CSV table of C-alpha atoms in Angstrom, one decimal:
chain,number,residue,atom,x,y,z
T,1,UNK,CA,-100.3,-19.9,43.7
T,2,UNK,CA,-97.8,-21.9,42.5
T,3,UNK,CA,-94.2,-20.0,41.5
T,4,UNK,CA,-94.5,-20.4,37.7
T,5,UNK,CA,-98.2,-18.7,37.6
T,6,UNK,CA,-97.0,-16.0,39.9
T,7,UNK,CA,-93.8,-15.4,37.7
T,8,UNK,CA,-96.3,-15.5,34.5
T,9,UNK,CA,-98.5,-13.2,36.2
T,10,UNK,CA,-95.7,-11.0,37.2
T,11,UNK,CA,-94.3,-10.6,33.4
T,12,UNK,CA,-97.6,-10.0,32.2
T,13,UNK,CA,-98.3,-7.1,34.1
T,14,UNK,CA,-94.5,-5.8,32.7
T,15,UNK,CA,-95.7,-6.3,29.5
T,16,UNK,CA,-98.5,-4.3,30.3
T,17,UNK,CA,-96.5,-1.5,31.9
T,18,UNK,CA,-94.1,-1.8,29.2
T,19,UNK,CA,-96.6,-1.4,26.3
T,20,UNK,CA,-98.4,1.7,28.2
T,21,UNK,CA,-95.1,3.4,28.3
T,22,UNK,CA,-94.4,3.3,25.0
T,23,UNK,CA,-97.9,4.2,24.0
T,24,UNK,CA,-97.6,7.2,26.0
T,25,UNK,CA,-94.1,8.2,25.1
T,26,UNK,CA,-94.4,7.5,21.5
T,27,UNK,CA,-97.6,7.2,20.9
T,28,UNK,CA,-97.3,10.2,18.7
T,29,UNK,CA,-95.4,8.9,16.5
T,30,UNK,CA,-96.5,5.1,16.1
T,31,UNK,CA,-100.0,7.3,15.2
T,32,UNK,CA,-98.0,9.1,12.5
T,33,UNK,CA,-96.4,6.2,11.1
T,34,UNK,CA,-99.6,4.5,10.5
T,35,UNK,CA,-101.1,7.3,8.9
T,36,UNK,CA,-98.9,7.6,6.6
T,37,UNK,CA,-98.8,4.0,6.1
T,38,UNK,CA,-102.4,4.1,5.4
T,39,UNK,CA,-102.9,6.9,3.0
T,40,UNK,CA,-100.1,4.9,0.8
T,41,UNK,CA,-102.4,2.0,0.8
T,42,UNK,CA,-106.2,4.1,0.5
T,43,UNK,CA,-105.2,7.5,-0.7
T,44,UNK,CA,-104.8,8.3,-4.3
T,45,UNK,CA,-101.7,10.3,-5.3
T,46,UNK,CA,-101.2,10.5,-1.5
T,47,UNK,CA,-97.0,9.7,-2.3
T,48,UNK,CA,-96.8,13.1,-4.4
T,49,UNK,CA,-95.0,16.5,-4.1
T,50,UNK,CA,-97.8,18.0,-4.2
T,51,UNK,CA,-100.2,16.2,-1.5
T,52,UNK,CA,-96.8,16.7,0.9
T,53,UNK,CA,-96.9,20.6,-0.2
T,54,UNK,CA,-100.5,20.8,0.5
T,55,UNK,CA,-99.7,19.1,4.2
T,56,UNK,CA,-97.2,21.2,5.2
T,57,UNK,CA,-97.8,24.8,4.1
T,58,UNK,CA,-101.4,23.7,6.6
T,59,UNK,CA,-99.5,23.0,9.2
T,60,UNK,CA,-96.4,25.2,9.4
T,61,UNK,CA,-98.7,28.1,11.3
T,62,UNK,CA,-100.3,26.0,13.2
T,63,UNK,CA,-96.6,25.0,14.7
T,64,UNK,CA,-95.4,27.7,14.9
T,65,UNK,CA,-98.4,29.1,17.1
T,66,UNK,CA,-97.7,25.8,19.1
T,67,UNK,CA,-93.9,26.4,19.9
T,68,UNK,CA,-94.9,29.5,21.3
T,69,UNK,CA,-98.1,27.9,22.8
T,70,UNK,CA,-96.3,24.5,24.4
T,71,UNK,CA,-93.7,26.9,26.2
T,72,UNK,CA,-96.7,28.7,27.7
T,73,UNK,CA,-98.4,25.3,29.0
T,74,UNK,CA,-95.2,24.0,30.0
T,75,UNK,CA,-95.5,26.6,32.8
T,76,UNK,CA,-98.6,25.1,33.9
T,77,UNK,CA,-100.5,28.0,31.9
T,78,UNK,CA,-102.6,28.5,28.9
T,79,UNK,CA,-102.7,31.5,26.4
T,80,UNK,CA,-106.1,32.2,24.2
T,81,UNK,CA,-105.1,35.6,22.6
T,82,UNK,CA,-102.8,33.8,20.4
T,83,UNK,CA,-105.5,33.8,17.2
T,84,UNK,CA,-106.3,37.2,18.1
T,85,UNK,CA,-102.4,38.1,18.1
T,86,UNK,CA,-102.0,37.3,14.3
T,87,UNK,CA,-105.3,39.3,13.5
T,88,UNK,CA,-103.3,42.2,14.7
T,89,UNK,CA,-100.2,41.3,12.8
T,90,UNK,CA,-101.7,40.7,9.4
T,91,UNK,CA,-103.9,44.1,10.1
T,92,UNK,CA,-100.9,46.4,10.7
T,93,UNK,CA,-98.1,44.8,8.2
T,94,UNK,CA,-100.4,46.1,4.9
T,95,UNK,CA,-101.1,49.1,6.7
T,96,UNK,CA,-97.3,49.7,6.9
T,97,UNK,CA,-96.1,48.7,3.6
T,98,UNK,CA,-98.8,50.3,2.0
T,99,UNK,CA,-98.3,53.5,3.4
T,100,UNK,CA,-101.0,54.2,5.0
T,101,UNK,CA,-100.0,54.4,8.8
T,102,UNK,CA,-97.4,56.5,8.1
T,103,UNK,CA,-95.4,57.8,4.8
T,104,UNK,CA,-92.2,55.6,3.1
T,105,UNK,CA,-89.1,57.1,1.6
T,106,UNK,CA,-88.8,53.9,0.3
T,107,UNK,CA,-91.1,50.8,-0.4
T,108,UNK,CA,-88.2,48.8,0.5
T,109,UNK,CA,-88.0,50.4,3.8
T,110,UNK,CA,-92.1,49.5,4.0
T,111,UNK,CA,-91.6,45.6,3.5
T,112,UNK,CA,-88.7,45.7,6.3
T,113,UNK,CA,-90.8,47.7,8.8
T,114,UNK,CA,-93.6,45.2,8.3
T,115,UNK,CA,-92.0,41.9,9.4
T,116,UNK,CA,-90.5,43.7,12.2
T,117,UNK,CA,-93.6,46.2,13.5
T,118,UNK,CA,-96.7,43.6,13.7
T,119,UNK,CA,-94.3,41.2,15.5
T,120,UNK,CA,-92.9,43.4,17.8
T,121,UNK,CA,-96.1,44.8,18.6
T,122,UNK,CA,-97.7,41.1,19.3
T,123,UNK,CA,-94.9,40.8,21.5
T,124,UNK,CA,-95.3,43.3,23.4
T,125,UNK,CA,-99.0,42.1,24.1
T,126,UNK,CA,-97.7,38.3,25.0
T,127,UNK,CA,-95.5,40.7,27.9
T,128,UNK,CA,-98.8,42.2,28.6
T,129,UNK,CA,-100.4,38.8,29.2
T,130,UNK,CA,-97.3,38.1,31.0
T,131,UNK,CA,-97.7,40.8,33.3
T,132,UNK,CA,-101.2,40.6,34.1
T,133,UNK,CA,-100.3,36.8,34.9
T,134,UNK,CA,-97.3,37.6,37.2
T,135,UNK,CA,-98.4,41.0,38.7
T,136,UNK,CA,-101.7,41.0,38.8
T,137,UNK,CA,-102.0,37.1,40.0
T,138,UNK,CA,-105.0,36.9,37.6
T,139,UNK,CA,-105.4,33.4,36.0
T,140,UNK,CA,-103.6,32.2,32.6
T,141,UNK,CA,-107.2,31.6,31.0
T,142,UNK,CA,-108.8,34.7,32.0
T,143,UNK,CA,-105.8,37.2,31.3
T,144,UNK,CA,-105.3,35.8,28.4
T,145,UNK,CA,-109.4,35.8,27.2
T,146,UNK,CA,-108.7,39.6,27.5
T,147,UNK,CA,-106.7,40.0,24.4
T,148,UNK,CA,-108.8,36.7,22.6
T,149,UNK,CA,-112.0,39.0,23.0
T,150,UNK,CA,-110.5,42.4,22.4
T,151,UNK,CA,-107.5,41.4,20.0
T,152,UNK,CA,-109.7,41.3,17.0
T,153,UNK,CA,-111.7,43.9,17.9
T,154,UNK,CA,-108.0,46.1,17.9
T,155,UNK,CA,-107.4,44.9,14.2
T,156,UNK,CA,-110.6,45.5,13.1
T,157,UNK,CA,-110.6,48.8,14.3
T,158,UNK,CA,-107.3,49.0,12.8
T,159,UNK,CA,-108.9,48.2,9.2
T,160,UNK,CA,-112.3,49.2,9.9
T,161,UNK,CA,-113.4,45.9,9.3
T,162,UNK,CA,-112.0,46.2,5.6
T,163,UNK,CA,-110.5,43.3,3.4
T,164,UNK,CA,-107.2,44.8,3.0
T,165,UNK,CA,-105.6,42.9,-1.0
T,166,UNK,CA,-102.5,43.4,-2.5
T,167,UNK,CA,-99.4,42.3,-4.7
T,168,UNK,CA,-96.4,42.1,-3.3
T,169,UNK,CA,-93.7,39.2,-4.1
T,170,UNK,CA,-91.0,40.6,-2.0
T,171,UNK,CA,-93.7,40.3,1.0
T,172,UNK,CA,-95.4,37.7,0.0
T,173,UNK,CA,-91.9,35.8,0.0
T,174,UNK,CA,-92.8,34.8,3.8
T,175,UNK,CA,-95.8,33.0,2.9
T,176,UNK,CA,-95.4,31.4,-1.1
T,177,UNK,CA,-91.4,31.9,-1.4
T,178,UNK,CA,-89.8,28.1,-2.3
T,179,UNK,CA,-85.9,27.7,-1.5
T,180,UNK,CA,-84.8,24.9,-3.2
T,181,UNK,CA,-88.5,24.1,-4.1
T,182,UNK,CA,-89.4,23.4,0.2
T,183,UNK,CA,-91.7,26.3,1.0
T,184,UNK,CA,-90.4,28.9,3.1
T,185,UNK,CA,-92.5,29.0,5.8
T,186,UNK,CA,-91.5,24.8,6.3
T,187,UNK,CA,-88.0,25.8,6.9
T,188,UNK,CA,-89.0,28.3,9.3
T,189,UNK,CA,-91.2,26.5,11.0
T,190,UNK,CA,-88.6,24.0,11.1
T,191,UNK,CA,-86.0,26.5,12.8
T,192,UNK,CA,-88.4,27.7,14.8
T,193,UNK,CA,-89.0,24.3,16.3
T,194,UNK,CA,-85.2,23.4,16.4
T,195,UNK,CA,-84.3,26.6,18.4
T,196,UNK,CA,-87.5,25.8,20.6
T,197,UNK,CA,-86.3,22.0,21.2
T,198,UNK,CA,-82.5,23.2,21.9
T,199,UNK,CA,-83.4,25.5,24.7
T,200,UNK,CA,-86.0,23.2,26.4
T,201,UNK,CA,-83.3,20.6,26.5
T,202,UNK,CA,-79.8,22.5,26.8
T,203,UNK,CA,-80.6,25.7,28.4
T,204,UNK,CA,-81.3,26.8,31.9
T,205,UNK,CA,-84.5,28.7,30.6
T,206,UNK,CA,-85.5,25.9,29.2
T,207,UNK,CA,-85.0,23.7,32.6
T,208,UNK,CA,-86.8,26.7,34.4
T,209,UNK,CA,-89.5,26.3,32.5
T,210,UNK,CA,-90.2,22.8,32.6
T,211,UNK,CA,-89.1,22.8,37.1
T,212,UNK,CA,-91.9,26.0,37.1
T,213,UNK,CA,-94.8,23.5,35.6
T,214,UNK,CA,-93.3,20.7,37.8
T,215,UNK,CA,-93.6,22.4,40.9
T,216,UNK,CA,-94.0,26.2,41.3
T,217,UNK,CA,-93.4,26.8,44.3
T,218,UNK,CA,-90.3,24.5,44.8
T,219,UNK,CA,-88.7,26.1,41.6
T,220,UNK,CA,-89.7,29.8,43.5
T,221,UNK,CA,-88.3,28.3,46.6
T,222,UNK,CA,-84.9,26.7,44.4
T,223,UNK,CA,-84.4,30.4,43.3
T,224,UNK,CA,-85.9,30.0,39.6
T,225,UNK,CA,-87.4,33.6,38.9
T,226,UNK,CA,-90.5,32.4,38.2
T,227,UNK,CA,-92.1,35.7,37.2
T,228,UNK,CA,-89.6,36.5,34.9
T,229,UNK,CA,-89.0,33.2,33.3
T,230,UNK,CA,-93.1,33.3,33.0
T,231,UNK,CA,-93.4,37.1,31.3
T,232,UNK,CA,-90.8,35.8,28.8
T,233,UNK,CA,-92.6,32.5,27.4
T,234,UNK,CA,-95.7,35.1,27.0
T,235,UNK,CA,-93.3,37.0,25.3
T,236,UNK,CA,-92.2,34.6,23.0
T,237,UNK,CA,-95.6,33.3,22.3
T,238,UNK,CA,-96.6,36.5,21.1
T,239,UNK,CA,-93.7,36.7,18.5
T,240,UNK,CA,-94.8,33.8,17.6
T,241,UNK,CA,-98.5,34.3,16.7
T,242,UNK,CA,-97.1,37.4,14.6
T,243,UNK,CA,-94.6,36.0,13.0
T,244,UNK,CA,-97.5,33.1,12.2
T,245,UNK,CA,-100.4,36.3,11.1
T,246,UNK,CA,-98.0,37.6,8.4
T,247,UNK,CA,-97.3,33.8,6.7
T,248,UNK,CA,-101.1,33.8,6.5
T,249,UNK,CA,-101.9,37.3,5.0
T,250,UNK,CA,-98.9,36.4,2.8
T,251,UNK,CA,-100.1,33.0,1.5
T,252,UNK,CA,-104.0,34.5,1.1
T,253,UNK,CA,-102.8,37.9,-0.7
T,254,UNK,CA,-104.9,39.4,1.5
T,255,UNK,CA,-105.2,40.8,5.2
T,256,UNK,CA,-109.0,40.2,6.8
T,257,UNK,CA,-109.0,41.0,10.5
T,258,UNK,CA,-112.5,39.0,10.8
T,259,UNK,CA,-110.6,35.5,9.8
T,260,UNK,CA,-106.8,35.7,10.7
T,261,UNK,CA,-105.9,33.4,13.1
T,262,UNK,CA,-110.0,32.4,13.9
T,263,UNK,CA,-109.9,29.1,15.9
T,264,UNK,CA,-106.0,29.4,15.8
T,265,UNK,CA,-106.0,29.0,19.9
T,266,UNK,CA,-108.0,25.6,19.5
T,267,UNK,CA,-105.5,24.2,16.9
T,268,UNK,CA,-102.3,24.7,18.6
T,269,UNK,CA,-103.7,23.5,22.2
T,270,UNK,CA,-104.8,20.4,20.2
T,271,UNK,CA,-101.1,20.1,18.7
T,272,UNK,CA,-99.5,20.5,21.7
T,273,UNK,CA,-102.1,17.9,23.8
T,274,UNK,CA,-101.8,15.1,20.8
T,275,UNK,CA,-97.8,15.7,20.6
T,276,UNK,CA,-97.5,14.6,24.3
T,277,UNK,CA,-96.6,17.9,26.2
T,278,UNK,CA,-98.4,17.8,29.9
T,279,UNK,CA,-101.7,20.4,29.8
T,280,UNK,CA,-100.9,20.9,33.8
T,281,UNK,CA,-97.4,21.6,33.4
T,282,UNK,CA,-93.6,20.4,33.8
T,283,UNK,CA,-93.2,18.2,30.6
T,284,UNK,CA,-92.8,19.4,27.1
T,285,UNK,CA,-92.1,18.5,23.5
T,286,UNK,CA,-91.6,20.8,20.9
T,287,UNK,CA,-90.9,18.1,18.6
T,288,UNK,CA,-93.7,16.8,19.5
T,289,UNK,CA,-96.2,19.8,18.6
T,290,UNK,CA,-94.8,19.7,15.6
T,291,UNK,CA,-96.0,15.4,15.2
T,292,UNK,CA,-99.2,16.7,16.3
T,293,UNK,CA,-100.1,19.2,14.6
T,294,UNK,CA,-99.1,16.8,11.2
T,295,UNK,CA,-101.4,14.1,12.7
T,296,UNK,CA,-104.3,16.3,13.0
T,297,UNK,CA,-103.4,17.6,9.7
T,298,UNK,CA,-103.4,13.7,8.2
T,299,UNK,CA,-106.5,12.8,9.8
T,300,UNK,CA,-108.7,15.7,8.2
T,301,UNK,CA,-106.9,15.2,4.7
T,302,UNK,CA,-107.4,11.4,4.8
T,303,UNK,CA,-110.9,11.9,5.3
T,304,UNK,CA,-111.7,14.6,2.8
T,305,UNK,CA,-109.4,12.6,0.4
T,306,UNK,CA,-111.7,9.5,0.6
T,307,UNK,CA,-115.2,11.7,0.3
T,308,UNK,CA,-115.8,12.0,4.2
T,309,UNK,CA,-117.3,15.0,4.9
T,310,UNK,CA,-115.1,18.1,6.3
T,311,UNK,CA,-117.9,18.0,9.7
T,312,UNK,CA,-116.8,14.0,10.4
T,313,UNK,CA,-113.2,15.3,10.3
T,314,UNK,CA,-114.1,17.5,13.2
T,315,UNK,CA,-115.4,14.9,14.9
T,316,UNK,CA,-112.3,12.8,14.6
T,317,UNK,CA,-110.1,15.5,15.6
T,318,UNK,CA,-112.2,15.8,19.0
T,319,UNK,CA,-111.5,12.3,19.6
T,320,UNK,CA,-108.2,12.5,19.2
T,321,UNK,CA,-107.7,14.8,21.7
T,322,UNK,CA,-109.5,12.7,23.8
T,323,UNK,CA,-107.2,9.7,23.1
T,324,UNK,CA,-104.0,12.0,23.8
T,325,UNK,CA,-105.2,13.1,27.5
T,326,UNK,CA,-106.3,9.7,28.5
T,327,UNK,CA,-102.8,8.8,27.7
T,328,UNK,CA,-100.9,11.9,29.7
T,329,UNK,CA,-103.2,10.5,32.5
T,330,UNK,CA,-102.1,7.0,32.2
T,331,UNK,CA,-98.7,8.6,31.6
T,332,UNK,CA,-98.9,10.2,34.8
T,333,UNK,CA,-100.1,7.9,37.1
């Protein structure tokens, strides 16, 4: 082969190599760009308030469930109660505030215990899954399918399976409230995901995390305290997915155990896989969860804006997924 093939040969295959990186490190957003680029060219009144308000206040629990959710996967594990989490939020915040768990002296004193009850409560069961993770040395999937299958069950009982309604602004501020017009729970979620990106990338948490999905047993070995560093992203997943049930029962005006948070799980493992965190562990972006979940978000509005069924959007989001994990592989090799 003569020296000018085998140089041509050799920059094609860095082009190659070059293109594949950027696909997989950016591939999020390159897909998000287009998107957008092509509902400004096929989507009526796509470039409106309103279609933008629609997008995000979809999309802000589904982050939010995801910052908790990418930390946890980061580890190299998985959490599946997270849906069932929010049930049990939005079943005990009307239940406080309503008085009927326990009497008020003050309805104001009702609102404030219900943000800060149901989340600490949820909390306390993310340590649980935690603990049975750590202590217990029973796998991420299956401690974690312990609280998916009895989670709900725990709210329902809770409500005995009733529709719980009511009319309460100062609540109801966490779910409709505008500041400045942007919805309240965007500029939560957007805090949430800011603290979340700061202390992957500037904390020692955050590097313990990401050296615990790396390599377990060399960040055990490098003195990271593994099962403490893993309780607390449990922990913090669990705030999470509470803080996520109240936006919901606050936006719906109404607190139904049977449909908080149903199929919330599949939605934020989807976010974080399309955003580009590793599913076995040791890299992560919060960031991108958050370019995910808003392309997942596109794709089923795009479709149901152009008179494709709600089923075919389904169907795209599947392959999706699919397209984000053949990259992590490619990424990975």
């Amino acid at each position: 082969m003569s020296e000018t093939a085998t140089t041509l040969s050799t920059e094609h295959r860095a082009s190659r190599v070059d293109t594949r990186i950027l696909l997989t490190r950016h591939g999020a957003w390159i897909a998000l760009v287009l998107l957008i680029l092509v509902n400004l060219a096929i989507t009526p009144n796509f470039a409106t308030w309103q279609t933008l308000n629609v997008n995000l206040t979809q999309v802000c629990t589904i982050v939010i469930v995801g910052v908790g959710m990418t930390l946890v996967i980061a580890t190299g594990g998985i959490d599946l109660s997270v849906g069932a989490l929010m049930a049990i939020a939005g079943a005990l915040a009307p239940l406080i505030f309503l008085g009927k768990l326990f009497p008020l002296p003050h309805p104001a004193i009702g609102i404030a215990l219900a943000f800060v009850i149901p989340v600490l409560a949820t909390g306390a069961l993310g340590w649980f899954n935690g603990w049975l993770v750590t202590h217990l040395r029973i796998q991420p999937i299956i401690s974690t399918l312990v609280l998916f299958i009895a989670g709900r069950g725990i709210a329902q009982v809770f409500t005995n399976g009733n529709l719980q309604v009511f009319n309460l602004p100062s609540f109801q501020f966490i779910g409709l409230g505008r500041v400045f017009g942007i919805p309240f729970q965007a500029i939560l979620m957007i805090t949430i995901v800011g603290i979340a990106a700061w202390m992957l990338r500037r904390t020692v948490f955050g590097r313990q995390i990401l050296a615990i999905g790396g390599n377990e047993r060399a960040a055990r070995l490098a003195g990271v305290p593994v099962a403490s560093v893993k309780q607390r992203v449990y922990l913090i997943s669990g705030l999470l997915s509470g803080v996520a049930g109240l936006i919901v029962i606050a936006r719906n005006s109404a607190a139904d155990a049977n449909l908080v948070g149903l199929g919330m799980e599949l939605d934020a493992i989807a976010a974080v896989a399309v955003g580009g965190t590793l599913l076995t562990g040791g890299r992560a972006t919060v960031v991108g969860t958050l370019v995910g979940a808003l392309i997942i978000q596109l794709v089923r509005y795009t479709l149901l804006a152009n008179g494709v069924p709600d089923a075919a959007a389904l169907v795209a989001k599947a392959a999706i997924i699919v397209l984000a994990v053949w990259l992590q592989r490619q990424s990975h090799r």
